[in-house]
Amino acid sequence: MAATWLNDAVFYEIYPQSFYDTNGDGIGDLNGIIEKLDYVKALGCNALWINPCFDSPFKDAGYDVRDYKLVAPRYGTNDDLIRLFKEAHARGMHVLLDLVPGHTSEEHEWFRMSQKAEKNEYSGRFIWTNFVFQPAKGLPFISGESERSGAYILNFFKCQPALNYGFLHPTEDWQQPIDSPDAIATREAIKDIMRFWLDRGADGFRVDMAASLVKFDDEKSTGTSAFWRNVREMLDSEYPEAAMVSEWSNPKLALRAGYDMDFYLAFRDGGYNSLMRDYLRAQHDPSADPTDNSYFRKDSTHDINPFLDEYLDWYEDTKDIGHISMLTCNHDTLRPRYNLTPDEMKLAYALIFTLPGVPYLYYGDEIGMRYLDLPTKEGGYHRTGSRTPMQWSSGKNLGFSEGAAEDLYLPVDPSDDAPTVEAQEKDPDSLYNVTKALLRLRGECADLQAKGSLEILAREAGKPFVYRRGALTLAINPAGECMEAPVEVSGEIVYAIGAVSIADGKLAMGPQSFVVIR
Ligand code: NOJ
């Protein structure tokens, strides 16, 4: 773990399409992000993760990169991005770009070249079988679209051919080992892209599908981990303050592979689901358990233990080597407002922002933006509903854009009570103001930051959850009734949500409450 600025970092994820449009074309832009930096800073976030903002045909919202070194014209220019880095740094903020190393767009020049029948420098940049009718040993493939006779492997959607990082144990002659010249050339090409943006002021990268590189990797991701350790060596020697966060959701592997942070994500049966959402039910999955609901719901049938069992196992194993990153949600998941009320969300954020590690807030979650039921846009499918324009004010297009409503990237929330920043700033009890207060507290108390210790004091079902961070004792009661903490607590209340009192070592917690005690 190298970057020293992460200990007090709180990230704000920006989906650039939908944040703030300054030229009236209906789509967000980099100048819009620059204009809102003061807003993000005032909220209490001091770092950004921006989803891919590079040239792309946008069949997967930019995760299909056509040119890694060119800002997509719809967002602005490379100079605008460089200005964004400078403006962020002037405010003491940091910016992570989104690096997509597993695949390119099928329109990327490397892929076009690799489709040619004649052998060239890029013939081995992607994974191809030897012959158009030769399938790819269980990997998804496409054939019949290229001049070259062969099938190429996909990494995600059809538009995303897999870059070639080799195979851990090649068994076919078209599978190259991880130390083959082609696999190494791909690795060096990715490092070249990283250097390009780091030299221009980027502070690091969120890495897409970080575990997906080497094929038929073993359980320990031996090949892919070796790749990332090689990248880490480059960063340590050339850019020691650069930070990397992985979309891996396996911190035991990711942090040992050289990542500073790994996201704690919503996989089907993971602890995150029981903590935050009705993930299966929301996707209309018939196998959903009717009791599958978030711990933070007033009527929840869950206790905190399924989450803690997974989280603590990961935390204890990795706390000395890197950070687990909790998120409010991201551009791929349902917004927390989907199944939580704003009062329930306050408690969810209270936990997310007071656990160790480096937290991430998805734009709009600070005001409880809704998940909207919308047709797919740019390969979003059910994810589209979490990608709608930021709701700034009661003005035209809720302050997102001066453009015509029909030109917007996605429609704004049409409901009469669509939450906005403008309205919530004025309401001291709003989710926005609670989020801000929680982040201020975290910023002021070193004990609450990434590296501070964590000790669990009480985790019994049906009782408040009580934990300790350094000199602070914290407790959460998400239930709709009063409860007494099952452990003795004393000290001064420094922050509370809901009604909380301490007398003679007894902590009484009102319905839906949270407290920080020093
Ligand atoms: C994960 C990204 O978060 C998602 O939006 C994208 O569709 C896939 N990776 C493919 O790049």
PDB file of N, CA, C and O in Angstrom, residues 85-147:
ATOM      1  N   PHE A  85      -7.967  17.727 -13.221  1.00  0.00           N
ATOM      2  CA  PHE A  85      -6.956  17.273 -12.247  1.00  0.00           C
ATOM      3  C   PHE A  85      -6.411  18.474 -11.478  1.00  0.00           C
ATOM      4  O   PHE A  85      -6.311  18.444 -10.252  1.00  0.00           O
ATOM      5  N   LYS A  86      -6.094  19.532 -12.207  1.00  0.00           N
ATOM      6  CA  LYS A  86      -5.484  20.714 -11.542  1.00  0.00           C
ATOM      7  C   LYS A  86      -6.450  21.356 -10.567  1.00  0.00           C
ATOM      8  O   LYS A  86      -6.088  21.723  -9.446  1.00  0.00           O
ATOM      9  N   GLU A  87      -7.693  21.510 -10.993  1.00  0.00           N
ATOM     10  CA  GLU A  87      -8.693  22.157 -10.123  1.00  0.00           C
ATOM     11  C   GLU A  87      -8.951  21.295  -8.882  1.00  0.00           C
ATOM     12  O   GLU A  87      -9.139  21.808  -7.785  1.00  0.00           O
ATOM     13  N   ALA A  88      -8.963  19.990  -9.082  1.00  0.00           N
ATOM     14  CA  ALA A  88      -9.165  19.095  -7.930  1.00  0.00           C
ATOM     15  C   ALA A  88      -7.982  19.220  -6.976  1.00  0.00           C
ATOM     16  O   ALA A  88      -8.158  19.410  -5.765  1.00  0.00           O
ATOM     17  N   HIS A  89      -6.779  19.175  -7.510  1.00  0.00           N
ATOM     18  CA  HIS A  89      -5.580  19.253  -6.657  1.00  0.00           C
ATOM     19  C   HIS A  89      -5.544  20.586  -5.901  1.00  0.00           C
ATOM     20  O   HIS A  89      -5.159  20.621  -4.734  1.00  0.00           O
ATOM     21  N   ALA A  90      -5.977  21.654  -6.581  1.00  0.00           N
ATOM     22  CA  ALA A  90      -5.972  22.972  -5.914  1.00  0.00           C
ATOM     23  C   ALA A  90      -6.892  22.960  -4.691  1.00  0.00           C
ATOM     24  O   ALA A  90      -6.740  23.770  -3.781  1.00  0.00           O
ATOM     25  N   ARG A  91      -7.858  22.060  -4.674  1.00  0.00           N
ATOM     26  CA  ARG A  91      -8.788  21.946  -3.536  1.00  0.00           C
ATOM     27  C   ARG A  91      -8.387  20.812  -2.589  1.00  0.00           C
ATOM     28  O   ARG A  91      -9.195  20.398  -1.740  1.00  0.00           O
ATOM     29  N   GLY A  92      -7.213  20.259  -2.784  1.00  0.00           N
ATOM     30  CA  GLY A  92      -6.782  19.144  -1.933  1.00  0.00           C
ATOM     31  C   GLY A  92      -7.519  17.854  -2.249  1.00  0.00           C
ATOM     32  O   GLY A  92      -7.630  16.955  -1.407  1.00  0.00           O
ATOM     33  N   MET A  93      -8.046  17.748  -3.472  1.00  0.00           N
ATOM     34  CA  MET A  93      -8.803  16.543  -3.854  1.00  0.00           C
ATOM     35  C   MET A  93      -7.985  15.691  -4.833  1.00  0.00           C
ATOM     36  O   MET A  93      -7.060  16.182  -5.473  1.00  0.00           O
ATOM     37  N   HIS A  94      -8.369  14.427  -4.951  1.00  0.00           N
ATOM     38  CA  HIS A  94      -7.683  13.497  -5.860  1.00  0.00           C
ATOM     39  C   HIS A  94      -8.684  12.900  -6.846  1.00  0.00           C
ATOM     40  O   HIS A  94      -9.878  12.822  -6.541  1.00  0.00           O
ATOM     41  N   VAL A  95      -8.175  12.449  -7.987  1.00  0.00           N
ATOM     42  CA  VAL A  95      -9.066  11.931  -9.037  1.00  0.00           C
ATOM     43  C   VAL A  95      -8.578  10.580  -9.550  1.00  0.00           C
ATOM     44  O   VAL A  95      -7.443  10.465 -10.031  1.00  0.00           O
ATOM     45  N   LEU A  96      -9.444   9.581  -9.466  1.00  0.00           N
ATOM     46  CA  LEU A  96      -9.153   8.276 -10.077  1.00  0.00           C
ATOM     47  C   LEU A  96      -9.908   8.156 -11.393  1.00  0.00           C
ATOM     48  O   LEU A  96     -11.112   8.432 -11.442  1.00  0.00           O
ATOM     49  N   LEU A  97      -9.215   7.724 -12.427  1.00  0.00           N
ATOM     50  CA  LEU A  97      -9.877   7.408 -13.693  1.00  0.00           C
ATOM     51  C   LEU A  97     -10.263   5.933 -13.673  1.00  0.00           C
ATOM     52  O   LEU A  97      -9.819   5.176 -12.811  1.00  0.00           O
ATOM     53  N   ASP A  98     -11.082   5.543 -14.635  1.00  0.00           N
ATOM     54  CA  ASP A  98     -11.511   4.141 -14.713  1.00  0.00           C
ATOM     55  C   ASP A  98     -10.680   3.454 -15.791  1.00  0.00           C
ATOM     56  O   ASP A  98     -10.707   3.859 -16.955  1.00  0.00           O
ATOM     57  N   LEU A  99      -9.927   2.450 -15.385  1.00  0.00           N
ATOM     58  CA  LEU A  99      -9.075   1.717 -16.324  1.00  0.00           C
ATOM     59  C   LEU A  99      -9.763   0.399 -16.674  1.00  0.00           C
ATOM     60  O   LEU A  99     -10.167  -0.341 -15.772  1.00  0.00           O
ATOM     61  N   VAL A 100      -9.884   0.135 -17.964  1.00  0.00           N
ATOM     62  CA  VAL A 100     -10.544  -1.100 -18.409  1.00  0.00           C
ATOM     63  C   VAL A 100      -9.485  -1.971 -19.090  1.00  0.00           C
ATOM     64  O   VAL A 100      -9.263  -1.870 -20.294  1.00  0.00           O
ATOM     65  N   PRO A 101      -8.816  -2.837 -18.324  1.00  0.00           N
ATOM     66  CA  PRO A 101      -7.702  -3.591 -18.904  1.00  0.00           C
ATOM     67  C   PRO A 101      -8.107  -4.931 -19.521  1.00  0.00           C
ATOM     68  O   PRO A 101      -7.332  -5.530 -20.254  1.00  0.00           O
ATOM     69  N   GLY A 102      -9.311  -5.408 -19.228  1.00  0.00           N
ATOM     70  CA  GLY A 102      -9.672  -6.766 -19.648  1.00  0.00           C
ATOM     71  C   GLY A 102     -10.053  -6.865 -21.108  1.00  0.00           C
ATOM     72  O   GLY A 102      -9.915  -7.922 -21.729  1.00  0.00           O
ATOM     73  N   HIS A 103     -10.569  -5.755 -21.647  1.00  0.00           N
ATOM     74  CA  HIS A 103     -11.077  -5.788 -23.020  1.00  0.00           C
ATOM     75  C   HIS A 103     -11.068  -4.385 -23.600  1.00  0.00           C
ATOM     76  O   HIS A 103     -11.021  -3.409 -22.851  1.00  0.00           O
ATOM     77  N   THR A 104     -11.134  -4.303 -24.918  1.00  0.00           N
ATOM     78  CA  THR A 104     -11.315  -3.003 -25.564  1.00  0.00           C
ATOM     79  C   THR A 104     -12.685  -3.024 -26.229  1.00  0.00           C
ATOM     80  O   THR A 104     -13.418  -4.009 -26.142  1.00  0.00           O
ATOM     81  N   SER A 105     -12.985  -1.961 -26.939  1.00  0.00           N
ATOM     82  CA  SER A 105     -14.125  -1.975 -27.858  1.00  0.00           C
ATOM     83  C   SER A 105     -13.722  -2.761 -29.099  1.00  0.00           C
ATOM     84  O   SER A 105     -12.538  -2.787 -29.463  1.00  0.00           O
ATOM     85  N   GLU A 106     -14.677  -3.350 -29.764  1.00  0.00           N
ATOM     86  CA  GLU A 106     -14.362  -4.015 -31.043  1.00  0.00           C
ATOM     87  C   GLU A 106     -13.945  -2.980 -32.091  1.00  0.00           C
ATOM     88  O   GLU A 106     -13.464  -3.334 -33.154  1.00  0.00           O
ATOM     89  N   GLU A 107     -14.105  -1.687 -31.780  1.00  0.00           N
ATOM     90  CA  GLU A 107     -13.669  -0.639 -32.713  1.00  0.00           C
ATOM     91  C   GLU A 107     -12.282  -0.086 -32.379  1.00  0.00           C
ATOM     92  O   GLU A 107     -11.813   0.848 -33.019  1.00  0.00           O
ATOM     93  N   HIS A 108     -11.647  -0.628 -31.357  1.00  0.00           N
ATOM     94  CA  HIS A 108     -10.294  -0.154 -31.022  1.00  0.00           C
ATOM     95  C   HIS A 108      -9.329  -0.526 -32.145  1.00  0.00           C
ATOM     96  O   HIS A 108      -9.436  -1.611 -32.721  1.00  0.00           O
ATOM     97  N   GLU A 109      -8.393   0.361 -32.414  1.00  0.00           N
ATOM     98  CA  GLU A 109      -7.430   0.122 -33.494  1.00  0.00           C
ATOM     99  C   GLU A 109      -6.651  -1.190 -33.288  1.00  0.00           C
ATOM    100  O   GLU A 109      -6.370  -1.908 -34.243  1.00  0.00           O
ATOM    101  N   TRP A 110      -6.309  -1.512 -32.041  1.00  0.00           N
ATOM    102  CA  TRP A 110      -5.588  -2.774 -31.796  1.00  0.00           C
ATOM    103  C   TRP A 110      -6.421  -3.964 -32.293  1.00  0.00           C
ATOM    104  O   TRP A 110      -5.892  -4.907 -32.864  1.00  0.00           O
ATOM    105  N   PHE A 111      -7.726  -3.890 -32.026  1.00  0.00           N
ATOM    106  CA  PHE A 111      -8.564  -5.027 -32.427  1.00  0.00           C
ATOM    107  C   PHE A 111      -8.726  -5.077 -33.949  1.00  0.00           C
ATOM    108  O   PHE A 111      -8.651  -6.144 -34.558  1.00  0.00           O
ATOM    109  N   ARG A 112      -8.920  -3.905 -34.549  1.00  0.00           N
ATOM    110  CA  ARG A 112      -9.030  -3.859 -36.014  1.00  0.00           C
ATOM    111  C   ARG A 112      -7.795  -4.513 -36.652  1.00  0.00           C
ATOM    112  O   ARG A 112      -7.912  -5.278 -37.604  1.00  0.00           O
ATOM    113  N   MET A 113      -6.636  -4.159 -36.119  1.00  0.00           N
ATOM    114  CA  MET A 113      -5.388  -4.719 -36.664  1.00  0.00           C
ATOM    115  C   MET A 113      -5.335  -6.230 -36.415  1.00  0.00           C
ATOM    116  O   MET A 113      -4.889  -6.993 -37.275  1.00  0.00           O
ATOM    117  N   SER A 114      -5.798  -6.655 -35.265  1.00  0.00           N
ATOM    118  CA  SER A 114      -5.687  -8.085 -34.953  1.00  0.00           C
ATOM    119  C   SER A 114      -6.683  -8.921 -35.770  1.00  0.00           C
ATOM    120  O   SER A 114      -6.548 -10.131 -35.867  1.00  0.00           O
ATOM    121  N   GLN A 115      -7.676  -8.259 -36.356  1.00  0.00           N
ATOM    122  CA  GLN A 115      -8.638  -8.975 -37.218  1.00  0.00           C
ATOM    123  C   GLN A 115      -8.086  -9.239 -38.617  1.00  0.00           C
ATOM    124  O   GLN A 115      -8.696  -9.970 -39.397  1.00  0.00           O
ATOM    125  N   LYS A 116      -6.977  -8.592 -38.938  1.00  0.00           N
ATOM    126  CA  LYS A 116      -6.434  -8.735 -40.300  1.00  0.00           C
ATOM    127  C   LYS A 116      -5.845 -10.133 -40.502  1.00  0.00           C
ATOM    128  O   LYS A 116      -5.236 -10.702 -39.597  1.00  0.00           O
ATOM    129  N   ALA A 117      -5.998 -10.640 -41.720  1.00  0.00           N
ATOM    130  CA  ALA A 117      -5.474 -11.978 -42.037  1.00  0.00           C
ATOM    131  C   ALA A 117      -3.946 -11.989 -41.960  1.00  0.00           C
ATOM    132  O   ALA A 117      -3.334 -12.954 -41.479  1.00  0.00           O
ATOM    133  N   GLU A 118      -3.362 -10.907 -42.402  1.00  0.00           N
ATOM    134  CA  GLU A 118      -1.896 -10.839 -42.420  1.00  0.00           C
ATOM    135  C   GLU A 118      -1.355 -10.595 -41.010  1.00  0.00           C
ATOM    136  O   GLU A 118      -1.852  -9.715 -40.303  1.00  0.00           O
ATOM    137  N   LYS A 119      -0.351 -11.351 -40.628  1.00  0.00           N
ATOM    138  CA  LYS A 119       0.195 -11.212 -39.269  1.00  0.00           C
ATOM    139  C   LYS A 119       0.791  -9.822 -39.074  1.00  0.00           C
ATOM    140  O   LYS A 119       1.433  -9.272 -39.966  1.00  0.00           O
ATOM    141  N   ASN A 120       0.557  -9.235 -37.917  1.00  0.00           N
ATOM    142  CA  ASN A 120       1.112  -7.913 -37.633  1.00  0.00           C
ATOM    143  C   ASN A 120       1.355  -7.789 -36.125  1.00  0.00           C
ATOM    144  O   ASN A 120       1.075  -8.716 -35.358  1.00  0.00           O
ATOM    145  N   GLU A 121       1.790  -6.628 -35.714  1.00  0.00           N
ATOM    146  CA  GLU A 121       2.153  -6.388 -34.312  1.00  0.00           C
ATOM    147  C   GLU A 121       1.004  -6.691 -33.340  1.00  0.00           C
ATOM    148  O   GLU A 121       1.223  -6.997 -32.171  1.00  0.00           O
ATOM    149  N   TYR A 122      -0.239  -6.592 -33.807  1.00  0.00           N
ATOM    150  CA  TYR A 122      -1.393  -6.754 -32.908  1.00  0.00           C
ATOM    151  C   TYR A 122      -2.099  -8.103 -33.055  1.00  0.00           C
ATOM    152  O   TYR A 122      -3.115  -8.338 -32.408  1.00  0.00           O
ATOM    153  N   SER A 123      -1.547  -8.980 -33.883  1.00  0.00           N
ATOM    154  CA  SER A 123      -2.212 -10.283 -34.091  1.00  0.00           C
ATOM    155  C   SER A 123      -2.401 -11.019 -32.765  1.00  0.00           C
ATOM    156  O   SER A 123      -3.382 -11.736 -32.578  1.00  0.00           O
ATOM    157  N   GLY A 124      -1.455 -10.858 -31.848  1.00  0.00           N
ATOM    158  CA  GLY A 124      -1.541 -11.569 -30.564  1.00  0.00           C
ATOM    159  C   GLY A 124      -1.999 -10.680 -29.418  1.00  0.00           C
ATOM    160  O   GLY A 124      -1.868 -11.069 -28.251  1.00  0.00           O
ATOM    161  N   ARG A 125      -2.562  -9.519 -29.696  1.00  0.00           N
ATOM    162  CA  ARG A 125      -3.003  -8.616 -28.615  1.00  0.00           C
ATOM    163  C   ARG A 125      -4.320  -9.111 -27.979  1.00  0.00           C
ATOM    164  O   ARG A 125      -4.653  -8.788 -26.858  1.00  0.00           O
ATOM    165  N   PHE A 126      -5.068  -9.900 -28.779  1.00  0.00           N
ATOM    166  CA  PHE A 126      -6.339 -10.477 -28.284  1.00  0.00           C
ATOM    167  C   PHE A 126      -6.213 -11.998 -28.352  1.00  0.00           C
ATOM    168  O   PHE A 126      -5.242 -12.511 -28.924  1.00  0.00           O
ATOM    169  N   ILE A 127      -7.168 -12.697 -27.790  1.00  0.00           N
ATOM    170  CA  ILE A 127      -7.073 -14.162 -27.772  1.00  0.00           C
ATOM    171  C   ILE A 127      -7.868 -14.732 -28.950  1.00  0.00           C
ATOM    172  O   ILE A 127      -9.086 -14.533 -29.028  1.00  0.00           O
ATOM    173  N   TRP A 128      -7.188 -15.411 -29.817  1.00  0.00           N
ATOM    174  CA  TRP A 128      -7.810 -16.015 -30.998  1.00  0.00           C
ATOM    175  C   TRP A 128      -7.521 -17.511 -31.046  1.00  0.00           C
ATOM    176  O   TRP A 128      -6.413 -17.940 -30.715  1.00  0.00           O
ATOM    177  N   THR A 129      -8.498 -18.279 -31.521  1.00  0.00           N
ATOM    178  CA  THR A 129      -8.196 -19.678 -31.850  1.00  0.00           C
ATOM    179  C   THR A 129      -7.573 -19.696 -33.251  1.00  0.00           C
ATOM    180  O   THR A 129      -7.523 -18.660 -33.933  1.00  0.00           O
ATOM    181  N   ASN A 130      -7.132 -20.857 -33.684  1.00  0.00           N
ATOM    182  CA  ASN A 130      -6.365 -20.937 -34.939  1.00  0.00           C
ATOM    183  C   ASN A 130      -7.211 -20.912 -36.198  1.00  0.00           C
ATOM    184  O   ASN A 130      -6.695 -20.747 -37.299  1.00  0.00           O
ATOM    185  N   PHE A 131      -8.520 -21.132 -36.037  1.00  0.00           N
ATOM    186  CA  PHE A 131      -9.305 -21.444 -37.220  1.00  0.00           C
ATOM    187  C   PHE A 131     -10.742 -21.003 -36.946  1.00  0.00           C
ATOM    188  O   PHE A 131     -11.218 -21.094 -35.805  1.00  0.00           O
ATOM    189  N   VAL A 132     -11.411 -20.518 -37.973  1.00  0.00           N
ATOM    190  CA  VAL A 132     -12.737 -19.935 -37.758  1.00  0.00           C
ATOM    191  C   VAL A 132     -13.729 -20.911 -37.116  1.00  0.00           C
ATOM    192  O   VAL A 132     -14.622 -20.498 -36.383  1.00  0.00           O
ATOM    193  N   PHE A 133     -13.572 -22.206 -37.396  1.00  0.00           N
ATOM    194  CA  PHE A 133     -14.509 -23.177 -36.804  1.00  0.00           C
ATOM    195  C   PHE A 133     -13.972 -23.846 -35.537  1.00  0.00           C
ATOM    196  O   PHE A 133     -14.512 -24.836 -35.074  1.00  0.00           O
ATOM    197  N   GLN A 134     -12.894 -23.298 -34.993  1.00  0.00           N
ATOM    198  CA  GLN A 134     -12.329 -23.888 -33.759  1.00  0.00           C
ATOM    199  C   GLN A 134     -12.874 -23.134 -32.541  1.00  0.00           C
ATOM    200  O   GLN A 134     -12.556 -21.957 -32.353  1.00  0.00           O
ATOM    201  N   PRO A 135     -13.712 -23.775 -31.730  1.00  0.00           N
ATOM    202  CA  PRO A 135     -14.258 -23.072 -30.567  1.00  0.00           C
ATOM    203  C   PRO A 135     -13.182 -22.851 -29.502  1.00  0.00           C
ATOM    204  O   PRO A 135     -12.052 -23.325 -29.648  1.00  0.00           O
ATOM    205  N   ALA A 136     -13.551 -22.155 -28.429  1.00  0.00           N
ATOM    206  CA  ALA A 136     -12.531 -21.632 -27.503  1.00  0.00           C
ATOM    207  C   ALA A 136     -12.519 -22.318 -26.152  1.00  0.00           C
ATOM    208  O   ALA A 136     -12.269 -21.681 -25.132  1.00  0.00           O
ATOM    209  N   LYS A 137     -12.774 -23.619 -26.135  1.00  0.00           N
ATOM    210  CA  LYS A 137     -12.629 -24.399 -24.899  1.00  0.00           C
ATOM    211  C   LYS A 137     -13.442 -23.815 -23.754  1.00  0.00           C
ATOM    212  O   LYS A 137     -12.918 -23.534 -22.674  1.00  0.00           O
ATOM    213  N   GLY A 138     -14.707 -23.554 -24.012  1.00  0.00           N
ATOM    214  CA  GLY A 138     -15.580 -23.091 -22.932  1.00  0.00           C
ATOM    215  C   GLY A 138     -15.613 -21.588 -22.735  1.00  0.00           C
ATOM    216  O   GLY A 138     -16.462 -21.083 -22.017  1.00  0.00           O
ATOM    217  N   LEU A 139     -14.708 -20.859 -23.370  1.00  0.00           N
ATOM    218  CA  LEU A 139     -14.758 -19.402 -23.244  1.00  0.00           C
ATOM    219  C   LEU A 139     -15.721 -18.855 -24.298  1.00  0.00           C
ATOM    220  O   LEU A 139     -15.830 -19.402 -25.400  1.00  0.00           O
ATOM    221  N   PRO A 140     -16.442 -17.758 -24.002  1.00  0.00           N
ATOM    222  CA  PRO A 140     -17.346 -17.201 -25.007  1.00  0.00           C
ATOM    223  C   PRO A 140     -16.556 -16.637 -26.189  1.00  0.00           C
ATOM    224  O   PRO A 140     -15.511 -16.014 -25.988  1.00  0.00           O
ATOM    225  N   PHE A 141     -17.008 -16.900 -27.394  1.00  0.00           N
ATOM    226  CA  PHE A 141     -16.239 -16.453 -28.569  1.00  0.00           C
ATOM    227  C   PHE A 141     -17.166 -16.013 -29.689  1.00  0.00           C
ATOM    228  O   PHE A 141     -18.352 -16.314 -29.700  1.00  0.00           O
ATOM    229  N   ILE A 142     -16.551 -15.304 -30.655  1.00  0.00           N
ATOM    230  CA  ILE A 142     -17.239 -14.878 -31.873  1.00  0.00           C
ATOM    231  C   ILE A 142     -16.394 -15.348 -33.039  1.00  0.00           C
ATOM    232  O   ILE A 142     -15.169 -15.184 -33.027  1.00  0.00           O
ATOM    233  N   SER A 143     -17.039 -15.864 -34.063  1.00  0.00           N
ATOM    234  CA  SER A 143     -16.275 -16.131 -35.285  1.00  0.00           C
ATOM    235  C   SER A 143     -17.104 -15.720 -36.483  1.00  0.00           C
ATOM    236  O   SER A 143     -18.315 -15.521 -36.376  1.00  0.00           O
ATOM    237  N   GLY A 144     -16.424 -15.572 -37.614  1.00  0.00           N
ATOM    238  CA  GLY A 144     -17.118 -15.244 -38.852  1.00  0.00           C
ATOM    239  C   GLY A 144     -17.265 -13.758 -39.104  1.00  0.00           C
ATOM    240  O   GLY A 144     -17.982 -13.353 -40.007  1.00  0.00           O
ATOM    241  N   GLU A 145     -16.599 -12.924 -38.340  1.00  0.00           N
ATOM    242  CA  GLU A 145     -16.745 -11.477 -38.522  1.00  0.00           C
ATOM    243  C   GLU A 145     -15.461 -10.827 -39.013  1.00  0.00           C
ATOM    244  O   GLU A 145     -15.411  -9.614 -39.148  1.00  0.00           O
ATOM    245  N   SER A 146     -14.419 -11.619 -39.185  1.00  0.00           N
ATOM    246  CA  SER A 146     -13.116 -11.023 -39.482  1.00  0.00           C
ATOM    247  C   SER A 146     -12.516 -11.656 -40.723  1.00  0.00           C
ATOM    248  O   SER A 146     -12.835 -12.782 -41.082  1.00  0.00           O
ATOM    249  N   GLU A 147     -11.592 -10.931 -41.294  1.00  0.00           N
ATOM    250  CA  GLU A 147     -10.830 -11.438 -42.437  1.00  0.00           C
ATOM    251  C   GLU A 147      -9.951 -12.616 -41.976  1.00  0.00           C
ATOM    252  O   GLU A 147      -9.747 -13.585 -42.689  1.00  0.00           O
TER     253      GLU A 147
END
